[in-house]
Coordinates of C-alpha atoms and ligand atoms in Angstrom, one line a residue:
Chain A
X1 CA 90.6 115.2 117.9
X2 CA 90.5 116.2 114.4
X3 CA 94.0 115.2 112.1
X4 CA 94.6 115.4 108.7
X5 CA 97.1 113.8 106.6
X6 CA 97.9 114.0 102.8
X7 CA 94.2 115.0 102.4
X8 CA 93.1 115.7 98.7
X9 CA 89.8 116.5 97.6
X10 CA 89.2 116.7 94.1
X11 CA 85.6 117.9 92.3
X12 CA 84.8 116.3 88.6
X13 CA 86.1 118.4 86.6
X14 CA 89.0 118.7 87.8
X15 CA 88.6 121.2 90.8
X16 CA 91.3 120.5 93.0
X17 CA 89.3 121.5 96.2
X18 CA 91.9 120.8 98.7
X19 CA 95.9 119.9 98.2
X20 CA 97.8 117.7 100.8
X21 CA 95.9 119.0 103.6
X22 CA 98.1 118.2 107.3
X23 CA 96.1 119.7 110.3
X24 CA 96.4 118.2 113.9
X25 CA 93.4 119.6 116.3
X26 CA 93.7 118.6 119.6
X27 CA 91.2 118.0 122.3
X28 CA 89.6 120.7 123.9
X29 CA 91.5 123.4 121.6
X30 CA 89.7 127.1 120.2
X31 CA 90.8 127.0 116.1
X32 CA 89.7 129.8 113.6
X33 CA 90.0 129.0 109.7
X34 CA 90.4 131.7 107.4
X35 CA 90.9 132.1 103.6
X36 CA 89.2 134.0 100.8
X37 CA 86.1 132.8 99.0
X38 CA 86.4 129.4 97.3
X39 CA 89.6 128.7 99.1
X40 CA 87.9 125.4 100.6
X41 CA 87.3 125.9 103.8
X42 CA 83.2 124.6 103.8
X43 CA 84.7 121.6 101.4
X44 CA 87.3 120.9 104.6
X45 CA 84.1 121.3 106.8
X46 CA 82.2 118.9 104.9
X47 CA 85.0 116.6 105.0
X48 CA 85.2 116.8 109.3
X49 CA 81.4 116.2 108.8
X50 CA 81.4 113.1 106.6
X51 CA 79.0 115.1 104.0
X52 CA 81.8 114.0 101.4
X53 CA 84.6 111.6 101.5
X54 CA 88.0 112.9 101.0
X55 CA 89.7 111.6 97.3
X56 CA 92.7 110.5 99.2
X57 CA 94.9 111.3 102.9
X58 CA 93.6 110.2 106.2
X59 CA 91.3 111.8 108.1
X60 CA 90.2 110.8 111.8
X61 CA 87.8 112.7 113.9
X62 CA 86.7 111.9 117.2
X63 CA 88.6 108.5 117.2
X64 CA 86.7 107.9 114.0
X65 CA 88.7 106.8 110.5
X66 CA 86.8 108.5 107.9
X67 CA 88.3 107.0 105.1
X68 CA 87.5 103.7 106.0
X69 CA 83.7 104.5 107.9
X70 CA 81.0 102.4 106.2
X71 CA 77.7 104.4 105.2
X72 CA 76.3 103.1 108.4
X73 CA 78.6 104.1 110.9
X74 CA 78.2 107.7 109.6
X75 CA 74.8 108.6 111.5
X76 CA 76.6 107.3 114.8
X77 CA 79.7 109.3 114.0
X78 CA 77.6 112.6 113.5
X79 CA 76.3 111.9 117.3
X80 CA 79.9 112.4 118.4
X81 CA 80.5 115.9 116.7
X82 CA 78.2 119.2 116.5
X83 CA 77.6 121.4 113.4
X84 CA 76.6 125.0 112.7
X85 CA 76.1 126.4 109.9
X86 CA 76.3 130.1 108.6
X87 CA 72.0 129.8 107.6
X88 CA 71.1 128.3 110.6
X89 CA 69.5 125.8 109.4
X90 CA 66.5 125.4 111.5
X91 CA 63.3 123.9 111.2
X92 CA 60.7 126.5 110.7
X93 CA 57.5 123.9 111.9
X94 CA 59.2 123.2 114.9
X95 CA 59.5 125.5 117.8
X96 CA 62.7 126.4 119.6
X97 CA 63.0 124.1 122.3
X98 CA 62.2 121.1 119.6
X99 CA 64.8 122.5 117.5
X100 CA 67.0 121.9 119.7
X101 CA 65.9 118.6 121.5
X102 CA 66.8 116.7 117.9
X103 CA 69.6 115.4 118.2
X104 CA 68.6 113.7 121.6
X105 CA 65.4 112.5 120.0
X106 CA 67.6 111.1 117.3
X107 CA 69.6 109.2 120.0
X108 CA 66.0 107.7 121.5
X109 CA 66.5 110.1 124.8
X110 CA 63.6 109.5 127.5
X111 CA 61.3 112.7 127.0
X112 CA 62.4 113.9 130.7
X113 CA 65.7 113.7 129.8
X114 CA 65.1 116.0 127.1
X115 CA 63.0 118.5 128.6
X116 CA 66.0 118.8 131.3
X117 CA 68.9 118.9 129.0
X118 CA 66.7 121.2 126.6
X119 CA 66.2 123.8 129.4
X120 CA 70.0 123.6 131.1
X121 CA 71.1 124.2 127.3
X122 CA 68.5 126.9 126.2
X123 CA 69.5 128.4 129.7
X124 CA 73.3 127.8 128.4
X125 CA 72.9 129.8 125.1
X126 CA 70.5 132.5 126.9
X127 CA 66.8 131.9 125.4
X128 CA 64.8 130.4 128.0
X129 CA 62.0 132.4 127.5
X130 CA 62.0 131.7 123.7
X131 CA 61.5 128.2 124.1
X132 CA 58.3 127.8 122.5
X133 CA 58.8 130.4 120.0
X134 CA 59.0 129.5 116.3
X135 CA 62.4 130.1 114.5
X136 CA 61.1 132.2 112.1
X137 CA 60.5 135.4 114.3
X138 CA 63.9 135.5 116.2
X139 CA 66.4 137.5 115.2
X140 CA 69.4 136.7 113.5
X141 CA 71.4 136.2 116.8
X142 CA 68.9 133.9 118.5
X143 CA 68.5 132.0 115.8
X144 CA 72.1 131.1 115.5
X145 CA 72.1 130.6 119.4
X146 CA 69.5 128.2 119.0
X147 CA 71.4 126.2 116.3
X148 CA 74.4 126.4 118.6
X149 CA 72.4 124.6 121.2
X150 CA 71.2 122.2 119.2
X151 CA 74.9 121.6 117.9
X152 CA 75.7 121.1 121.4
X153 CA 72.5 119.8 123.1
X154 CA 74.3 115.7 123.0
X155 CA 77.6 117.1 124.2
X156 CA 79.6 116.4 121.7
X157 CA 83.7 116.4 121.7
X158 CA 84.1 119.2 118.3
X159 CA 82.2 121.6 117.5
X160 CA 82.4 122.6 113.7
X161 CA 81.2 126.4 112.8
X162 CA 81.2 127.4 109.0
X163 CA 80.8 130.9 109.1
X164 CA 78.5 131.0 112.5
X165 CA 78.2 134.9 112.3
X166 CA 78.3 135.5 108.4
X167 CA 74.5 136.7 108.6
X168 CA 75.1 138.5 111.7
X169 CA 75.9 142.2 112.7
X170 CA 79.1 142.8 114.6
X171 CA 77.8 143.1 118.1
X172 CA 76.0 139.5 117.6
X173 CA 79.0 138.4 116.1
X174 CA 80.8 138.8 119.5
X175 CA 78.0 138.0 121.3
X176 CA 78.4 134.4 119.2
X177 CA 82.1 134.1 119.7
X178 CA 81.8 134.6 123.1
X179 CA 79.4 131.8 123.7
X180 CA 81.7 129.7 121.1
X181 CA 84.8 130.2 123.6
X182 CA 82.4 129.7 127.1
X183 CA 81.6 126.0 125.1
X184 CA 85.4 125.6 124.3
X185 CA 86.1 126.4 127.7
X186 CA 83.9 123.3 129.2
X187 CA 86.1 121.0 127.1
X188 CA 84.7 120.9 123.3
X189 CA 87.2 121.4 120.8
X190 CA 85.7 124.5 118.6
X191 CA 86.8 124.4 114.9
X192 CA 85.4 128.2 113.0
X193 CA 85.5 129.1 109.6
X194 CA 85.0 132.9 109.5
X195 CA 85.5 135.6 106.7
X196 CA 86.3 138.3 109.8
X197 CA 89.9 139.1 109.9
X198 CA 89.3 141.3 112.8
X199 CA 87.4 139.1 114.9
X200 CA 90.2 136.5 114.5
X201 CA 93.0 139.3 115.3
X202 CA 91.0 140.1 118.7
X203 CA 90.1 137.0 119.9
X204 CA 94.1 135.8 120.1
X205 CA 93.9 132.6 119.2
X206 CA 95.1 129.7 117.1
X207 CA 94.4 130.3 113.4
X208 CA 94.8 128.3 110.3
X209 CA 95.0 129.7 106.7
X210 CA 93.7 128.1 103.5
X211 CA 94.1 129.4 100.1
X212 CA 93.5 127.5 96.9
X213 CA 93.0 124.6 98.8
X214 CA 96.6 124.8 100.2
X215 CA 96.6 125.0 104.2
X216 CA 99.6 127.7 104.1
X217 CA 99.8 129.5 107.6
X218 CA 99.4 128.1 111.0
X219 CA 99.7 131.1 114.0
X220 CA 99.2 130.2 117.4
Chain B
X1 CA 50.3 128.3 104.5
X2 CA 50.4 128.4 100.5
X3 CA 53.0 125.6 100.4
X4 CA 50.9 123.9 103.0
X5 CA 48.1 124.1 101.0
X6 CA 49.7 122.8 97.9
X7 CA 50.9 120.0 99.5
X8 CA 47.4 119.0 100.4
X9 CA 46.0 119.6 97.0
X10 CA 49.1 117.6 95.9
X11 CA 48.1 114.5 98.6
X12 CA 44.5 115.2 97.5
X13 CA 45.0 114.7 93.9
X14 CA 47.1 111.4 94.4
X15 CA 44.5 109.7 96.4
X16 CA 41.9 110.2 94.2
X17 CA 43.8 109.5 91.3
X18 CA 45.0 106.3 92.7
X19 CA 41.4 106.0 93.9
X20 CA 40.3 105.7 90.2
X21 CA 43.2 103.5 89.5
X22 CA 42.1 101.3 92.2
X23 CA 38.4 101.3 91.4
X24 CA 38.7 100.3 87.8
X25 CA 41.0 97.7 88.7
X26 CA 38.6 96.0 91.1
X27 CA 35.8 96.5 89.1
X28 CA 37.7 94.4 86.6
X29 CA 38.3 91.9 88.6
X30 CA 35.0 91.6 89.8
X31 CA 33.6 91.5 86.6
X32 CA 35.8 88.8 85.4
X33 CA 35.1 87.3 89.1
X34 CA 31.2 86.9 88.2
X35 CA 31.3 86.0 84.9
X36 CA 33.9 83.1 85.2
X37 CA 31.2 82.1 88.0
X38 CA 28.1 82.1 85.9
X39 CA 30.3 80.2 83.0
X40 CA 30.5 77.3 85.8
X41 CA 26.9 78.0 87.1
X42 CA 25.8 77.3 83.5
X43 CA 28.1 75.2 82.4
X44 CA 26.4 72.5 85.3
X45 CA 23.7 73.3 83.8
X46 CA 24.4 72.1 80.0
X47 CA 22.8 69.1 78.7
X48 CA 23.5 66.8 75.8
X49 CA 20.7 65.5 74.4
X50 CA 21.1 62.4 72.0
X51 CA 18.1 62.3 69.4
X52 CA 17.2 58.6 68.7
X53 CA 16.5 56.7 65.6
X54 CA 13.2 57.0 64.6
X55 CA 13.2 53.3 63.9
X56 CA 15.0 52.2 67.1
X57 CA 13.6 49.4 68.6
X58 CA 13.5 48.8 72.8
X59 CA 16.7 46.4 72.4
X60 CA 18.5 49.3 70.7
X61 CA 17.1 51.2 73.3
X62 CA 18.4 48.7 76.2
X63 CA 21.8 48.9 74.5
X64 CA 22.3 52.4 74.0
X65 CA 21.2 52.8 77.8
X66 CA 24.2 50.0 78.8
X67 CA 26.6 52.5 76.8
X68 CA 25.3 55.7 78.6
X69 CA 25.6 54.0 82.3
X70 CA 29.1 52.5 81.7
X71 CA 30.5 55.7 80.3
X72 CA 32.2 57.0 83.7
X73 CA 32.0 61.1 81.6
X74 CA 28.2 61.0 82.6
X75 CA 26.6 61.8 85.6
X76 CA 23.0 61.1 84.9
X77 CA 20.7 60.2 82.0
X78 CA 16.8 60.1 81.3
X79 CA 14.9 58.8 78.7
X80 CA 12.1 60.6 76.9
X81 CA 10.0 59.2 74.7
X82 CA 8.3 60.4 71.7
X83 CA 5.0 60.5 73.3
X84 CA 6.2 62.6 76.4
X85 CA 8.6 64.7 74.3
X86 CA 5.0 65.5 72.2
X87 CA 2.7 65.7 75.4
X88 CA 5.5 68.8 76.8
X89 CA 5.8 70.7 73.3
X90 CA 2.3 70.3 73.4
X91 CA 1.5 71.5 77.0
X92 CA 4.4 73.8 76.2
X93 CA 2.7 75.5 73.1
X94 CA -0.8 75.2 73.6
X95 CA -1.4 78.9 74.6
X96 CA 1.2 80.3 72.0
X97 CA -0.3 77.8 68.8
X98 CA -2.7 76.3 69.6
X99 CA -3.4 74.8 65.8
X100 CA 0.5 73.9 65.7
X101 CA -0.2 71.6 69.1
X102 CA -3.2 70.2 67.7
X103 CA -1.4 68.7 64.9
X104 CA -1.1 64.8 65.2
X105 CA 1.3 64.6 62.2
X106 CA 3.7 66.5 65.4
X107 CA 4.5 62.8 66.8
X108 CA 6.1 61.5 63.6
X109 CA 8.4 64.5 63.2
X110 CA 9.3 64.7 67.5
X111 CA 12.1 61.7 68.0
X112 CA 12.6 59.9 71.4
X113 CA 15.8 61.1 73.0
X114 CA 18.4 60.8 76.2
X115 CA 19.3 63.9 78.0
X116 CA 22.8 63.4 79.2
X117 CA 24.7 65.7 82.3
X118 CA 27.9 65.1 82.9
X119 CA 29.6 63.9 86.1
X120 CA 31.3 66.6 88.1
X121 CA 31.9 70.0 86.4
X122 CA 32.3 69.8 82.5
X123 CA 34.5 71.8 80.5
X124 CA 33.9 72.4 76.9
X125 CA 36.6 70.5 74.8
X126 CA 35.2 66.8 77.4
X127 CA 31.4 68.3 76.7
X128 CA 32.9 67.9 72.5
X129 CA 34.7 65.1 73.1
X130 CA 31.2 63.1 74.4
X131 CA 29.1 64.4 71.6
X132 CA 31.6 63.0 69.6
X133 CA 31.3 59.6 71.1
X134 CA 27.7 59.8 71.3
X135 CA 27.3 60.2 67.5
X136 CA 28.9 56.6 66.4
X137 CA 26.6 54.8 69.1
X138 CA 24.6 52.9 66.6
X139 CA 20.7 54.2 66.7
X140 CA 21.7 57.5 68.0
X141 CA 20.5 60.3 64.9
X142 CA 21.7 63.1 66.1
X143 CA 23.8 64.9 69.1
X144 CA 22.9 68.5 70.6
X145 CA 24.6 70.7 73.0
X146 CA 25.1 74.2 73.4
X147 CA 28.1 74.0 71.6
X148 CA 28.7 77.4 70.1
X149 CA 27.2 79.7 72.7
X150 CA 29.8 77.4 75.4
X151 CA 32.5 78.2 73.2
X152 CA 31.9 81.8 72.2
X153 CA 31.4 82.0 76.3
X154 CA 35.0 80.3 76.8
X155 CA 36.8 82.5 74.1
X156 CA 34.8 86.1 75.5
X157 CA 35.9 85.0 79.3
X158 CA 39.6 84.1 78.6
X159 CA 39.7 87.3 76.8
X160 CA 38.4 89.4 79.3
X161 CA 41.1 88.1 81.5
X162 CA 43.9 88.7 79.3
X163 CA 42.6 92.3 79.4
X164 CA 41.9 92.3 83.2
X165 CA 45.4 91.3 83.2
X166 CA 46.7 94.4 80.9
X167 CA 44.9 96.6 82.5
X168 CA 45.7 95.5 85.9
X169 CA 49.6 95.6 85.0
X170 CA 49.0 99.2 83.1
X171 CA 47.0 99.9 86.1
X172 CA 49.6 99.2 88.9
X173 CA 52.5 100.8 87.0
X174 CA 50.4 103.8 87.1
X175 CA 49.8 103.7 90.8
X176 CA 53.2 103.1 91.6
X177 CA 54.4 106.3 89.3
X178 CA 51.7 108.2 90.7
X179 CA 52.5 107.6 94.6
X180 CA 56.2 107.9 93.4
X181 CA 55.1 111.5 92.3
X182 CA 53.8 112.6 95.3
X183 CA 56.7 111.5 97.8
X184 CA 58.8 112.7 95.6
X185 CA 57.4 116.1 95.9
X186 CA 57.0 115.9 99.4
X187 CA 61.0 115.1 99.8
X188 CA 61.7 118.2 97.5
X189 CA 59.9 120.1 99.9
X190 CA 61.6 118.8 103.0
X191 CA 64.9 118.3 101.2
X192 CA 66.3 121.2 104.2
X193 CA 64.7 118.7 107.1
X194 CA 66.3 115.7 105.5
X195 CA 69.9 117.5 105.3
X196 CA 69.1 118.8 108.9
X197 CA 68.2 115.6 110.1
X198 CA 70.9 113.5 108.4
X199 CA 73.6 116.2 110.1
X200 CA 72.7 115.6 113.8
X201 CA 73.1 111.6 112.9
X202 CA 69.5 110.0 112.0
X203 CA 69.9 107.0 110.6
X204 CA 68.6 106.6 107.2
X205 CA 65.7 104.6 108.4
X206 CA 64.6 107.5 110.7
X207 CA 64.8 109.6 107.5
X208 CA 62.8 107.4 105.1
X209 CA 60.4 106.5 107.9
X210 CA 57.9 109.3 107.2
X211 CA 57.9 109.2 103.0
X212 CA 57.6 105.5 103.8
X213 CA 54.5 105.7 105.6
X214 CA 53.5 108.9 103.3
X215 CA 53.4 105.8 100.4
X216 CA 51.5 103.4 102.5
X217 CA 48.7 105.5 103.8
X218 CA 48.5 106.9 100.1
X219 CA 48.5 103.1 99.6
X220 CA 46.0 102.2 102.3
X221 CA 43.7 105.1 101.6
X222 CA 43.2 104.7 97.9
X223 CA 42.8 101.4 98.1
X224 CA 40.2 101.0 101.1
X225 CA 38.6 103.8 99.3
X226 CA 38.7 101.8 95.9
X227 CA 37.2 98.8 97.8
X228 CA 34.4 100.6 99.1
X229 CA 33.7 103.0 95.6
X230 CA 33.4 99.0 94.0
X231 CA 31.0 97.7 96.7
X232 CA 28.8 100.8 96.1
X233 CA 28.9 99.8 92.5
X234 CA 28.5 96.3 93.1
X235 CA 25.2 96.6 95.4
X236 CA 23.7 99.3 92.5
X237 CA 25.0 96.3 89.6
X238 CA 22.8 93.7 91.8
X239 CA 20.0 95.9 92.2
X240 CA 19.3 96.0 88.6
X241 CA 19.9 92.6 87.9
X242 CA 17.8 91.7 90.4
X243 CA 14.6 94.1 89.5
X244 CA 14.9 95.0 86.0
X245 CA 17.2 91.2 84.7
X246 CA 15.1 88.7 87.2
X247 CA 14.8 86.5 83.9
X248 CA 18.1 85.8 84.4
X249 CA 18.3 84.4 87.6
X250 CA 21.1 85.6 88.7
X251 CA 20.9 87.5 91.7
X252 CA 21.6 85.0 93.9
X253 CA 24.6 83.9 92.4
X254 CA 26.7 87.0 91.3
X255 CA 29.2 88.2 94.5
X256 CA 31.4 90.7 95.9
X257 CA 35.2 90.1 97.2
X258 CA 35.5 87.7 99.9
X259 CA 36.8 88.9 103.0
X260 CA 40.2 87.9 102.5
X261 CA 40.1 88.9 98.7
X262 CA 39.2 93.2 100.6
X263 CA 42.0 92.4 103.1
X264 CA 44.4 91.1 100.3
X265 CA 43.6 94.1 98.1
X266 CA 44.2 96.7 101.1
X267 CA 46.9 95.1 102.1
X268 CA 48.3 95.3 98.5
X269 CA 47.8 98.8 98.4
X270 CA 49.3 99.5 101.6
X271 CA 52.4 97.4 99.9
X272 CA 52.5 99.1 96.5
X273 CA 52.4 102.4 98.2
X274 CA 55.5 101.6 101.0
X275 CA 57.1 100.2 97.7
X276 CA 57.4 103.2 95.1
X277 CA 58.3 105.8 98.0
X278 CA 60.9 103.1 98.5
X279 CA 61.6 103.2 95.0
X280 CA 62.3 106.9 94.9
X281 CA 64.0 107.6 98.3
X282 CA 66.2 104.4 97.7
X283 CA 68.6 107.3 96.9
X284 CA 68.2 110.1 99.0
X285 CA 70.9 109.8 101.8
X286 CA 73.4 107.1 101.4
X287 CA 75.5 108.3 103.3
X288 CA 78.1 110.8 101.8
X289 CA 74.9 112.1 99.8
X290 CA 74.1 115.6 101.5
X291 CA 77.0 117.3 100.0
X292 CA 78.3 114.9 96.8
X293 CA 74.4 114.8 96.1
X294 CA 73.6 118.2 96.8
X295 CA 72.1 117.9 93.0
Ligands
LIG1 N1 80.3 119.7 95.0 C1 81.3 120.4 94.3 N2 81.5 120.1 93.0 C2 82.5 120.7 92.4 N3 83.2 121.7 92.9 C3 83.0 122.1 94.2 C4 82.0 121.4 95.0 N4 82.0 121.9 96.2 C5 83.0 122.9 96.2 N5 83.6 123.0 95.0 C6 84.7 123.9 94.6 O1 85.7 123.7 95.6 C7 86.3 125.0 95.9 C8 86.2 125.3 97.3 O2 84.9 125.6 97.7 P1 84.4 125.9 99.2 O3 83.0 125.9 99.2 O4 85.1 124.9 100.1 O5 85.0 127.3 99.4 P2 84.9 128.2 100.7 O6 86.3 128.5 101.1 O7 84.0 127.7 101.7 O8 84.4 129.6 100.1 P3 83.3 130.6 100.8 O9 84.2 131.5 101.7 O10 82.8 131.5 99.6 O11 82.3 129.9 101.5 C9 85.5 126.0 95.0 O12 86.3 126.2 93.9 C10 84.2 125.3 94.7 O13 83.8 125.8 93.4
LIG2 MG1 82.1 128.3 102.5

């Protein structure tokens, strides 16, 4: 699903963000990354994402060859993978439910469609009754839910988190994982970037380290 | 709600900026529009009048009058003899000078003459070129047209396009930096629903869709707006040349746009607007840009 090989990324500068990166994902697997601050773990994210290209290496998500995708291909790429990040990321003008019907307006969904898929997902994440709700007077947690079901809303085959509960409390923090493993469970590769040692201890399960842009420990 | 309501002071602004921009360009335009029509009106209008000889005889007279019809430059000709040329200044002045008209020493100084129009519409350097002409025909004294006023006319209207020209140019440039303003504010202030947007895959079309149309119905505002602010001042313009400058005789003549001139200039408007958000979002997501772009 996701597979790196001989990945650098270097900044102007020179900031050597990430060194000979080799990571294999497979499908359907649950992967925490750790590593302190500025050890390149949202630069590694950004790469997955095609925000930025990688300076040299392979990289293939979802069947995709990101070193070689033209400009164009990249909005039909992003349809294939989810993203959440540790701000949310929402659009305060739009309510909940329209939040999270995006990406399948993006795709030119039939509005029934939508409105299904919008309420088996809202149902899915636990905020049915906020549906029509602005983002802007949920909590932390249900804002983050909400930009989980909007990551997930077009089904897609990997889920990316950069720091999903870095502006959450611990008991929404688990809360979030939980619902992260539930989605891993229905088949989605889940790729998490967390700060939370203890979280990662817990929930016993693969992790990858990354420090100084060097991918140095790999514990299953 | 502030940032809402900046934004609409912002949009507010543009249009009536590009409003004024709009309006002085068409007013131009129309200007130059009605005066290069009342140069043609009264250029049909210009005669050249050939004074005679005082001692040309009837076979002179013959002559000159074979030279005038086979000359293909002129259109039509007539003849006016000394004694009607004196009966009209007389009938002419008889209220202002009575004495003056009185005066029979008048016919000796008044000279028979042609007054010569030219065929189809005349510009100045042919009207020159026939006076010139005119002047070696043996018996003819003396040539007279409106030589200086169709000249000074000529020079003042190819100047006043040159300008329109400028001023359009200066003008548009303007509008298009002006519009370019405005969406580029408007994508500063949705920068986090363009990053949003590009994530869950829109395709950059989807994303420059809405600053796109922002432009054109800036575009298509200001400059229906423009139109109509010009035929406001065009129907005040007439009214006064038709009550207080009826000596002129122009009321008639002097006219707005054509139809297709207000649709071209709408259209246009519509087009420069789509074209400097295009201009200034050309760059706002190619691609890898959310993250190497993130300024
Ligand atoms: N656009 C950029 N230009 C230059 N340097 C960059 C850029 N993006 C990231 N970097 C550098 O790359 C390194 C890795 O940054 P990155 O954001 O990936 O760290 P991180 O592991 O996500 O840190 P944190 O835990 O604080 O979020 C840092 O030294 C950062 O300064
Ligand atoms: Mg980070």
């Amino acid at each position: 699903m996701i597979e790196f090989s001989h990945v650098y990324k270097t900044y102007p500068g020179p900031v050597h963000a990430l060194k000979n990166v080799d990571l294999s994902i497979g499908k359907g697997e649950f992967v925490f990354l750790t590593g302190p601050s500025g050890a390149g773990k949202s630069t590694l994210f950004r790469m997955i994402s095609a925000f930025d290209l990688v300076t040299s290496g392979h990289l293939l998500v979802s069947g995709y060859d990101l070193t070689r995708m033209s400009a164009s291909e990249i909005p039909y790429f992003r349809r294939r993978i989810g993203v959440v990040f540790q701000d949310f990321r929402l659009l305060k003008n739009l309510t909940v439910a329209e939040n999270v019907a995006l990406p399948l307006r993006v795709r030119g969904d039939t509005e029934s469609q939508i409105r299904r898929r919008v309420a088996e997902m809202l149902e899915q994440v636990g905020l049915p009754h906020k549906q029509d709700q602005f983002p802007e007077i949920l909590s932390g947690g249900e804002q983050q839910r909400t930009a989980i079901a909007r990551a997930l809303i077009h089904q897609p085959g990997v889920l990316i988190a950069d720091e999903p509960t870095g502006n959450l409390d611990p008991e929404l923090s688990e809360e979030i994982m939980d619902l992260l493993e539930r989605v891993c469970a229905q088949g989605t590769t889940v790729f998490v970037a967390t700060h939370d040692h203890e979280m990662v201890k817990r929930r016993n399960k693969r992790a990858v380290r990354i420090r100084a842009g060097i991918l140095e420990g790999d514990c299953r | 709600m502030r940032e809402l309501r900046h934004r609409l002071f912002l949009r507010l602004t543009t249009w009536l900026t590009l409003t004024a921009c709009f309006a002085v360009l068409s007013s131009a335009l129309l200007l130059a529009l009605n005066l290069s029509m009342v140069m043609t009106l009264w250029g049909d209008d210009i005669q050249v009048t050939a004074y005679l000889n005082q001692d040309a005889g009837p076979d002179r007279l013959r002559e000159i009058e074979g030279i005038l019809k086979r000359d293909a430059r002129i259109g039509r000709f007539e003849y006016t003899s000394r004694e009607k040329a004196l009966t009209d200044f007389r009938a002419q002045m008889a209220s202002y000078a009575p004495d003056l008209a009185a005066d029979d020493d008048l016919l000796s100084l008044i000279p028979s003459s042609f007054q010569i129009s030219l065929a189809g519409s005349a510009p100045a350097d042919r009207l020159e070129d026939l006076a010139h002409d005119l002047k070696n025909v043996a018996g003819v004294e003396e040539v007279r047209y409106g030589q200086e006023w169709l000249k000074k006319y000529s020079a003042v209207l190819s100047a006043l396009k040159g300008s329109v020209g400028l001023i359009g140019g200066v003008l548009l440039v303007a509008g298009l930096l002006v519009i370019g303003n405005a969406v580029r504010a408007s994508v500063e202030a949705r920068r986090n629903e363009v990053e949003v947007l590009e994530m869950i895959g829109a395709t950059s079309w989807m994303i420059r869709k809405p600053f796109l149309m922002e432009g054109a119905t800036l575009g298509f505002l200001s400059s229906l707006s423009a139109v109509i602010l010009t035929f406001g001042g065009f129907l005040a313009v007439q009214g006064v040349i038709r009550d207080e400058l009826n000596f002129l005789n122009l009321a008639q003549h002097v006219r707005y746009f054509p139809l297709w001139g207000v649709a071209f200039a709408v259209v246009g408007g519509t087009v420069l607007g789509a074209m400097a958000s295009y201009l200034c979002i050309r760059r706002l997501n190619d691609g890898w840009a959310a993250a190497g772009g993130r300024r």
